[in-house]
Every structure is written in C-alpha cells, then in structure tokens.
Coordinates of C-alpha atoms in Angstrom, one line a residue:
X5 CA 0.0 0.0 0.0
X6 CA 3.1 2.3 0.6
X7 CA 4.6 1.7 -2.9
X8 CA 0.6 1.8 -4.2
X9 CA 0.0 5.3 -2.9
X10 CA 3.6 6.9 -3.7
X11 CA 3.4 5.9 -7.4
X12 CA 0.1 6.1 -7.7
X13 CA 0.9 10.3 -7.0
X14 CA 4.0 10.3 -9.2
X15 CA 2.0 8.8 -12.1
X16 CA -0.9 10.7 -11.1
X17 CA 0.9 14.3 -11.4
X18 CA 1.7 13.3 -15.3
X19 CA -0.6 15.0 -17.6
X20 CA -1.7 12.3 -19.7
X21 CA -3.0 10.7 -16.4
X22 CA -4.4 13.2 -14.4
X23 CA -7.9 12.5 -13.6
X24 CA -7.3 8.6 -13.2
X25 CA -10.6 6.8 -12.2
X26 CA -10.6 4.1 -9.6
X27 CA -11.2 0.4 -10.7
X28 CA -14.2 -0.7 -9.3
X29 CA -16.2 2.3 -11.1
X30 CA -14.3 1.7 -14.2
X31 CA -15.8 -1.2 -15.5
X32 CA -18.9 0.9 -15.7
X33 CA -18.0 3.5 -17.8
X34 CA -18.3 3.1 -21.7
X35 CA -15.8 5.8 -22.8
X36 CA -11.8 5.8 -22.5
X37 CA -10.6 6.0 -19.4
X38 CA -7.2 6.5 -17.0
X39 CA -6.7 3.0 -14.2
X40 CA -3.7 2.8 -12.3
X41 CA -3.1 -0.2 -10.4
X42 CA -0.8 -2.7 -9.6
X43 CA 0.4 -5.9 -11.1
X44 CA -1.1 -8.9 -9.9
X45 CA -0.3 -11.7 -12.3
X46 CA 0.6 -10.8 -16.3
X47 CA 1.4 -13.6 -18.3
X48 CA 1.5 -14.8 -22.6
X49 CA -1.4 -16.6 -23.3
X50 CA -0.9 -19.4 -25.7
X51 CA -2.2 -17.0 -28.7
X52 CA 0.7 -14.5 -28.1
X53 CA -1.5 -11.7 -26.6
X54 CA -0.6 -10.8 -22.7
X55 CA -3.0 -10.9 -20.1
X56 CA -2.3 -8.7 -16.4
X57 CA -4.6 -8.8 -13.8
X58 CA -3.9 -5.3 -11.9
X59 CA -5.5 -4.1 -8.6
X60 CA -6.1 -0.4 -6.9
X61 CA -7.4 -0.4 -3.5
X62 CA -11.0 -0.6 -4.9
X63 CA -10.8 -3.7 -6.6
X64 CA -9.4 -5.7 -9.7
X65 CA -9.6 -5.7 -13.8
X66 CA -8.0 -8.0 -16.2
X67 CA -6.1 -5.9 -18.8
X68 CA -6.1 -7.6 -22.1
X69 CA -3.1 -6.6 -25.0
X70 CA -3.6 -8.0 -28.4
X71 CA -0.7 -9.6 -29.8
X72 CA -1.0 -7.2 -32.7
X73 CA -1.0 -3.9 -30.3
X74 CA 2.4 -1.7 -30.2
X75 CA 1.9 -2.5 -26.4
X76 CA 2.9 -6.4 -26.6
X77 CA 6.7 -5.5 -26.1
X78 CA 6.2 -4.2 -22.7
X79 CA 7.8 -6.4 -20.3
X80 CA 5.1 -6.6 -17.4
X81 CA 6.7 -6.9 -13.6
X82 CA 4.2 -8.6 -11.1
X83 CA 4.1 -5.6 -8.2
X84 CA 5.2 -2.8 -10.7
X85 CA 2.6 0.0 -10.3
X86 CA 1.3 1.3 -14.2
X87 CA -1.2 3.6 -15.3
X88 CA -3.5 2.2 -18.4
X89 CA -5.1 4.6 -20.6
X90 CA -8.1 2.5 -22.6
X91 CA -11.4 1.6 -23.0
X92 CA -13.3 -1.5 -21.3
X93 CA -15.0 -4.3 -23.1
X94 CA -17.3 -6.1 -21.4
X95 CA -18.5 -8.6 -25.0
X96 CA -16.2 -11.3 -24.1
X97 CA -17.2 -14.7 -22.0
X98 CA -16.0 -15.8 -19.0
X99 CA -16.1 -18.8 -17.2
X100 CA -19.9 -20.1 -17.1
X101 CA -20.5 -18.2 -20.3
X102 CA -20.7 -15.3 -17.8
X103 CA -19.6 -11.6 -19.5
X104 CA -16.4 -10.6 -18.5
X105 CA -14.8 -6.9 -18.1
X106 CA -11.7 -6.2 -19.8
X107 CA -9.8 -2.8 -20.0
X108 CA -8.4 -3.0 -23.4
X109 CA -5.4 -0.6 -23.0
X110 CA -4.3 2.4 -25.9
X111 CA -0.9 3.6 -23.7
X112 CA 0.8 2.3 -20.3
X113 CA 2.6 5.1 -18.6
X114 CA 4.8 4.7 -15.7
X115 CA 6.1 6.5 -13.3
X116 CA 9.1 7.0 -14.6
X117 CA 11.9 10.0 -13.8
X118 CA 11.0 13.1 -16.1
X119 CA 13.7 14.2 -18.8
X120 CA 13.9 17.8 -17.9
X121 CA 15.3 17.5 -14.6
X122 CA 18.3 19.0 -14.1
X123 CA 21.0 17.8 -12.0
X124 CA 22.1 19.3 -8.7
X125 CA 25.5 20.8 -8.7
X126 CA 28.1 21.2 -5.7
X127 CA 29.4 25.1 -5.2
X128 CA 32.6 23.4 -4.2
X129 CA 35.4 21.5 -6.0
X130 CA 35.1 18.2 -4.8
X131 CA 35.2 14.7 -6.3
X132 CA 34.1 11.4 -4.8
X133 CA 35.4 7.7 -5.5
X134 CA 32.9 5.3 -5.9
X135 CA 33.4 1.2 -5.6
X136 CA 32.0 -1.4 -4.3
X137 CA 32.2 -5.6 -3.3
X138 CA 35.4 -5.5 -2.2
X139 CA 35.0 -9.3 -0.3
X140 CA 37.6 -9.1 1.5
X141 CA 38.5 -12.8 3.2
X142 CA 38.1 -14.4 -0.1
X143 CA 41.0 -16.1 -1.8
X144 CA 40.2 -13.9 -5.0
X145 CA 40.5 -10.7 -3.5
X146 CA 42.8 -8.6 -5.2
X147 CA 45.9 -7.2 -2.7
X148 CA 48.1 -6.1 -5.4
X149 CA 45.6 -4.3 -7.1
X150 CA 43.5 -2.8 -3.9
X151 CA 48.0 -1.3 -3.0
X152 CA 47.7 0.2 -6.0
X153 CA 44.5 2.3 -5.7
X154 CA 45.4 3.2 -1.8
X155 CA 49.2 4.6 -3.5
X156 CA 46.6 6.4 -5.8
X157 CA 44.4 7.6 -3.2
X158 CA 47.6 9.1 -1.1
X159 CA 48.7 10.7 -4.5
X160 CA 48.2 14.1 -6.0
X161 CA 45.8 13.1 -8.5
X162 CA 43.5 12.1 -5.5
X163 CA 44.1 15.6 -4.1
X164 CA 39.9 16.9 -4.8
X165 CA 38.9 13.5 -3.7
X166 CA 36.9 14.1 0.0
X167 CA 34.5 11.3 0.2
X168 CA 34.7 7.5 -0.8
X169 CA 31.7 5.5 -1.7
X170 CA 31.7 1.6 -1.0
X171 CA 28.3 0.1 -2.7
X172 CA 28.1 -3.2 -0.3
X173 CA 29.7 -6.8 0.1
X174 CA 32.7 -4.8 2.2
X175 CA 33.8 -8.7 3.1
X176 CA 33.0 -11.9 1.7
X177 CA 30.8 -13.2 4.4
X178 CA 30.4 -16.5 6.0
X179 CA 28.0 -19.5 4.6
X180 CA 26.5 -17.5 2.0
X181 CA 26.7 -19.9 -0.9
X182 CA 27.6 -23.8 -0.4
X183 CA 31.5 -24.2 0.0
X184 CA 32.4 -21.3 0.3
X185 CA 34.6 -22.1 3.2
X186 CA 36.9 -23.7 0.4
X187 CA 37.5 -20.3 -1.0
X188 CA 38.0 -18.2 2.3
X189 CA 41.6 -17.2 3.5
X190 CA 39.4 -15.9 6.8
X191 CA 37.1 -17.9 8.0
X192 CA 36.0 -16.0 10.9
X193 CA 33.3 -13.0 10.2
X194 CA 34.7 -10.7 12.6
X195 CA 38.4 -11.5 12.0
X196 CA 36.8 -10.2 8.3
X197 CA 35.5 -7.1 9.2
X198 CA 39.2 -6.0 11.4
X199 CA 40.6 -6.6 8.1
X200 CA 38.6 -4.0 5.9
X201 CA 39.3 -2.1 8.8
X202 CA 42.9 -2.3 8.7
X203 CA 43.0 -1.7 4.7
X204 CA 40.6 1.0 4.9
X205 CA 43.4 3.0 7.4
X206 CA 45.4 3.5 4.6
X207 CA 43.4 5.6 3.2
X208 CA 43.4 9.4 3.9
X209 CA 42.0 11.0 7.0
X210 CA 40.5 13.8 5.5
X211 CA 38.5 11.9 3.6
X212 CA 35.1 10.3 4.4
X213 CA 34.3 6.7 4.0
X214 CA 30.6 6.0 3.5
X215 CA 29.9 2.3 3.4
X216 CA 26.7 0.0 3.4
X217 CA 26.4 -3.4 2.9
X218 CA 25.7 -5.8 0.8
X219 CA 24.0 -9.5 0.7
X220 CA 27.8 -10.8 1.5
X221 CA 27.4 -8.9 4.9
X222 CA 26.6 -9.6 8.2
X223 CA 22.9 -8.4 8.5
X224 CA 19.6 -9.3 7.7
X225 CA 19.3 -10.7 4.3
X226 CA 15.9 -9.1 3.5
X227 CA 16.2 -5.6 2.3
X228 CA 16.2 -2.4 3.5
X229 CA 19.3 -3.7 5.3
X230 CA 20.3 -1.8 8.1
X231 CA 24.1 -0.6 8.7
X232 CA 26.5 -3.5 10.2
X233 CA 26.4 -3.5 14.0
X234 CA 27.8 -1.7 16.4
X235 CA 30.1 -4.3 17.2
X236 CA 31.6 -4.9 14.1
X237 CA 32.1 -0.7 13.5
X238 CA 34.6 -0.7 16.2
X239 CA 37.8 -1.7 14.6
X240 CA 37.2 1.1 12.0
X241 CA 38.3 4.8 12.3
X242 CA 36.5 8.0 12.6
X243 CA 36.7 9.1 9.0
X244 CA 33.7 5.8 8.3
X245 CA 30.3 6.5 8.3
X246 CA 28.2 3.3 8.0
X247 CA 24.9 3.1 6.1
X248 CA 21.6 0.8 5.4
X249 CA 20.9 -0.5 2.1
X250 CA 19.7 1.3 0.3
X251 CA 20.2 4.8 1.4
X252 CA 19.5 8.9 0.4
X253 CA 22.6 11.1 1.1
X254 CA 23.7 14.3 0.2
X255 CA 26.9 15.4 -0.1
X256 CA 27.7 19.2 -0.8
X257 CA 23.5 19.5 -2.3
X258 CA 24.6 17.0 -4.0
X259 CA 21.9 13.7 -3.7
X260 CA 22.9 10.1 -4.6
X261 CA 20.8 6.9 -3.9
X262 CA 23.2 4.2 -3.2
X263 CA 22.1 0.6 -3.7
X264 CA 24.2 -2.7 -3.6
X265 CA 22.2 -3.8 -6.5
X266 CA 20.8 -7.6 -5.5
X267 CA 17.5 -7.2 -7.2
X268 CA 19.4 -6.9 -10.6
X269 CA 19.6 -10.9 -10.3
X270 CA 15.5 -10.7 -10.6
X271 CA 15.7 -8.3 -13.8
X272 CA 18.0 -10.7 -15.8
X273 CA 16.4 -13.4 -15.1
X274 CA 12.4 -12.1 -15.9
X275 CA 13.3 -8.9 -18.4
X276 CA 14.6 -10.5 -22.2
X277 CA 17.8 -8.5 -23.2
X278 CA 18.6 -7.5 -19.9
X279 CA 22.7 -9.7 -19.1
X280 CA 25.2 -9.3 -16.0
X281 CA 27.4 -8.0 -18.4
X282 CA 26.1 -5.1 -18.8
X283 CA 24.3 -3.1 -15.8
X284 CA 23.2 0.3 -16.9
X285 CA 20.2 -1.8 -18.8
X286 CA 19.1 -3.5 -15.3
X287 CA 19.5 0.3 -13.9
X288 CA 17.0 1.8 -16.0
X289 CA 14.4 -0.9 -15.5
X290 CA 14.7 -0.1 -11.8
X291 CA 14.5 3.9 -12.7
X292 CA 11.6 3.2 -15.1
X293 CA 9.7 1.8 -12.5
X294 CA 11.0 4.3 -9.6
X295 CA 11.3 1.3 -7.6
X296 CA 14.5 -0.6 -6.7
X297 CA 13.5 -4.4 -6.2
X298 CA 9.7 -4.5 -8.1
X299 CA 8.3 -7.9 -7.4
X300 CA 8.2 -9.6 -3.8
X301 CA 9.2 -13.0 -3.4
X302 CA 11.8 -13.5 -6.2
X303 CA 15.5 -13.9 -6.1
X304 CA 15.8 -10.6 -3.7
X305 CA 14.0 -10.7 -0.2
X306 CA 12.3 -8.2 1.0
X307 CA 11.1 -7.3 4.5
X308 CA 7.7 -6.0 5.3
X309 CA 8.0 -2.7 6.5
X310 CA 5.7 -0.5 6.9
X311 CA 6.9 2.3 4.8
X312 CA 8.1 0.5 1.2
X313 CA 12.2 2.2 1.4
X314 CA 12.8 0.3 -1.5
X315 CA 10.5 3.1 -3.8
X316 CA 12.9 5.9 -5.7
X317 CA 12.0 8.9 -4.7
X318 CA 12.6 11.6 -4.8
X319 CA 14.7 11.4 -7.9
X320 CA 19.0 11.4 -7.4
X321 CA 21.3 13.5 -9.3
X322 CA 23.7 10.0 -8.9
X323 CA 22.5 6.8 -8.9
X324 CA 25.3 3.8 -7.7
X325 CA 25.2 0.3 -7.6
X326 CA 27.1 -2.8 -7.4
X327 CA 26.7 -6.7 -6.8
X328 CA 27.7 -7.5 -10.5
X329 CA 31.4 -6.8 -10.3
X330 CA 31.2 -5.2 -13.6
X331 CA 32.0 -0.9 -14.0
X332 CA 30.0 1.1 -16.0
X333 CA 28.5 5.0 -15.8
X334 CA 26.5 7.1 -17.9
X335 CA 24.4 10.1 -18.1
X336 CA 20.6 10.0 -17.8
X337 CA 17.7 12.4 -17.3
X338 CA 19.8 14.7 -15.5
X339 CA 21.6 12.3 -13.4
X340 CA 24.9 10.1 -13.2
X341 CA 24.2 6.0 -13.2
X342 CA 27.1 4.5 -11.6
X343 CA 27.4 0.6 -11.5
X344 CA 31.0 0.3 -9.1
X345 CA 33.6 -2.0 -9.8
X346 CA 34.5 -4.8 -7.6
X347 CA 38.0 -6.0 -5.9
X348 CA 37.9 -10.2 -6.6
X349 CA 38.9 -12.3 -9.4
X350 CA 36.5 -14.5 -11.8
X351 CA 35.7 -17.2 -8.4
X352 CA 34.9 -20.7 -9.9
X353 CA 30.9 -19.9 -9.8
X354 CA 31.3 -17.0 -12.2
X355 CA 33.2 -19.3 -13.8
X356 CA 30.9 -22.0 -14.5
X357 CA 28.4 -19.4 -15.5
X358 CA 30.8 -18.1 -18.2
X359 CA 30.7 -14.5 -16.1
X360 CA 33.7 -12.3 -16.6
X361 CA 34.0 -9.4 -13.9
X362 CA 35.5 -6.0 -14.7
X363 CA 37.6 -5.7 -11.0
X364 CA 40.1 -3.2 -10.0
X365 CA 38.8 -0.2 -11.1
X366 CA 37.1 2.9 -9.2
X367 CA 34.7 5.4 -10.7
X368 CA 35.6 9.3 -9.5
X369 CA 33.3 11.2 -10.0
X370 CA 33.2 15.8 -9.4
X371 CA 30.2 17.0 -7.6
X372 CA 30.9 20.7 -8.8
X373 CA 31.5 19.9 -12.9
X374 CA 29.3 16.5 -13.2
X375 CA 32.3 15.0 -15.0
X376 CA 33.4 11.6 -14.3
X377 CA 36.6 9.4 -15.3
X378 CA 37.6 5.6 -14.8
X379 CA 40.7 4.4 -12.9
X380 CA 42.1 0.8 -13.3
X381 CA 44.2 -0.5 -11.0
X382 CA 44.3 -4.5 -12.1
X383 CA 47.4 -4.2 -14.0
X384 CA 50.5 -2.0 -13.2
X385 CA 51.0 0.6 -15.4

C-alpha cells in the first residue's frame, strides 16, 4: 500500500494521467478512461496476446493486450505500479459463459523519472570515489591491485577527492553460498570485518568513507538492510560512516541513492535483453519503475516494513550500484548512473556461469563539474 500510494501520485501528477478513475467504477463507464493499479499476475497466453490482472485499492480488472498492439513488447513486472489509458470491453465470455470486463489498454505510462530534470551541482570543488564488493577474506580478493589504488588515493591526483563511496559486500561473508569455506583465507566474520578495517586506514584522513552493505554482509538478508552492527564498527576509524541499504545522502546539495544492487539478479532473469554483463540496462528498468526491487518473493527478499524504502524517490542527481562486479556509468535524465567496480577475481561460480568481472577499477566522480573518469588498477601501469 506504501509503494501503491507513492506511485500512484507520481503517475498521477503526469498530464496524460491526471484525472485517473478508480477500478471498481471503471468497469462501468463506456468511454476511455485513465486506471492505475498494480500488477497482480501478467502472463502470454498461448495465442501470443498478454494478459495482467492489476488491482487499486478498490478492486481488480483484467487488462487484455492484443498480440498485434504496439503494447505487446512491454515487459510486465508482477508488483510494478502502471497507469493504463483504454477503454473497457465487457463482450467477451468468461467462465460459465458469464460476460467478462476487460480494460483493453491504448498507452501504459509509468512512473518513470521526467527528462527535464536537471542535475544538482556542488558550489565546491570536490570529487568522490565510488566502488564497491570488495569481499575481503576471499581467496580472490585482489591485494596487489587494492595497493595500487590506496598509492593512488595518497597521490596528487587524488588531491579533490573528499569522500569514498563503497556500494556493499565490504567482506566476503560466511555460509552465503555452499562451499564457500573452500574459497575463504578468513574464515571468521569478525576476523573479516578488522581486516577491511585495517585496509581502509590507509586511506586518507581527510577523507570520508561512506559504506553499506551488501547481501555478503553480516545483516539481515531481507532488504532495507540496516548498517552492520555496532560491534563490528569498532575496529574502523573516525573518518567511516556506515549506512543501510539502500540509502538517500547528500553530499555538498549533492543527492545520490546508493544501492548494492541484488534485485538486478531478478531483472536478468524475468526482463529479455537485460545480461550481468552489462548493468546500466538493469539500472533503468529499476529507474523506469522508480522502484528498486519491483516484485516480492523472487530472487531478492524483502522485509515488510511498513513504509516500502525500496521506492525511488525523490529522484537522485547520482544513482550507484554494485553486486555484479562489472563498471560502468552514464548520463541519464539529468543524473549520473554509476554501477561500481568490484576487488575479486573471476571465483569458480562465475566461472561456471561463463561470467567475466571487470575488478580493479574505481569510478571518480566531481560533484561541482558532473564530470566523471575511470581508474584501473588490475594491471601495473
């Protein structure tokens, strides 16, 4: 009902659906009409045409798309929230031979981010360095490289650089697939956590370390996650600021929406065209949606709070994530999408899935300019 109600007004407050009309009085009317609702069930009927049962908090309709209709592409996620601009038809036969409502949709419109935004600049000169999965204890975690980066970081280049951005799986966790035991050089969680701690020392005072974790970490599974304990904090310095997942900040008026990214596992395996390999595609199904982990009960668990967190909004001016151990940025709608690179080797899972990560590198970003450049530390230059 939280998502339901926050989308419901972004859609809402988009001209071509102002003036939506709520479910159960739809099915009376006998002119076009604006429904919002959300998904139910949407699935390909043996004909090709796509069926989706959506609901408001007035009651349900079955949404019927033709297989010829421009609409048919859409790839429908069970929980999204999507405003339908149609007609109904109540001539078709149900079960019994009973007449059966349909709203045959003309448009879908979602509540996605608008194009004319403009993004938020800082008044000062300052640059942020954004990365993430670093799994420290695993046997594929990259020492030489991470040296490399923290001789970088102590550097003039690094000399604008006042805050560092780690995007979750800060170690590589205990139990979390089977086996993995075989591939840890520190078996002990908190033996873990002191060393991030130690490596993260080496990196400047003055500069602020903003982490959160990921689904490698010692918390709850079931997102929002909150910040790691208490307890494991205390080996780290003052400079760290730990964080849930996901979390709003702003640094300098600058916002960013940090995410470690596990619902991405749900949009490659439900959205066609959307790989690992490349996660700026998984990215804007999330922004297309405003929502960061769309349908409940997949691959990513989510917690029932009463408030959904996991709903974008309001809009970032940067947008990170991780989890897929690839790098990648771009531009959009006024905003910078950041997917942050991860410190471990190809591990003999990714392996067997034919997955090739893109390690080693950081993405640094300038709060004041918007510009952005890529750093790669995996081989020496």
């Amino acid at each position: 009902r939280s998502r339901f109600r926050i989308l419901r007004r972004i859609i809402k407050s988009h001209v071509e659906m102002s003036g939506p009309v709520q479910i159960k009085k739809v099915k009376f009317l006998d002119r076009e009409a604006k429904i919002i609702g959300m998904v139910v069930d949407s699935q390909k009927t043996k004909n090709g045409h796509l069926g989706i049962t959506v609901e408001d908090d007035t009651g349900e309709i079955f949404v019927f798309i033709h297989k010829d209709s421009e609409l048919i592409g859409e790839s429908i996620l069970k929980d999204e929230v999507i405003g339908f601009v149609g007609k109904v038809s109540s001539n078709s036969r149900g079960p019994g031979n009973t007449k059966s409502v349909m709203f045959i949709p003309s448009a879908i419109h979602r509540p996605k981010i608008p194009v004319n935004r403009t993004h938020r600049r800082a008044s000062e000169d300052i640059e942020v360095v954004f990365l993430s999965d670093i799994h420290v204890g695993s046997k594929h975690f990259l020492p030489e490289a991470w040296n490399r980066f923290i001789e970088w970081i102590n550097g003039p280049e690094a000399s604008k650089v006042k805050y560092m951005i780690i995007a979750g799986d800060l170690v590589d966790g205990i139990g979390i697939y089977p086996n993995q035991e075989n591939e840890l050089t520190i078996p002990d969680i908190f033996k873990q956590y002191d060393e991030i701690a130690r490596l993260l020392k080496s990196i400047p005072k003055h500069i602020k370390i903003i982490m959160q974790p990921g689904n490698h970490d010692a918390v709850r599974p079931a997102e929002p996650q909150p910040a790691i304990s208490a307890k494991l904090q205390e080996p780290f310095g003052d400079n760290c600021i730990f964080i849930g997942n996901p979390c709003y900040f702003s640094i300098a008026g600058v916002e960013i929406l940090s995410y470690h990214g596990k619902s991405i596992d749900d949009l490659v395996a439900t959205i066609q065209g959307v790989e690992y390999d490349d996660p700026i595609p998984p990215m804007l199904e999330m922004l297309k949606r405003r929502h960061l982990a769309v349908t409940y009960g997949a691959k990513t668990p989510l917690a029932p709070e009463v408030k959904d967190y996991m709903v974008i909004n309001p809009v970032p001016d940067i947008f990170v994530t991780g989890h897929v151990h690839r790098t990648a940025v771009q531009p959009q709608a006024g905003m910078i999408m950041i997917n942050a690179s991860a410190w471990q080797s190809q591990t003999p899972f990714q392996k067997m899935h034919n997955f090739h990560p893109d390690p080693a590198k950081i993405i640094v970003t300038n709060l004041k300019t918007g510009r952005y450049k890529i750093h790669d530390f995996l081989e020496e230059k």
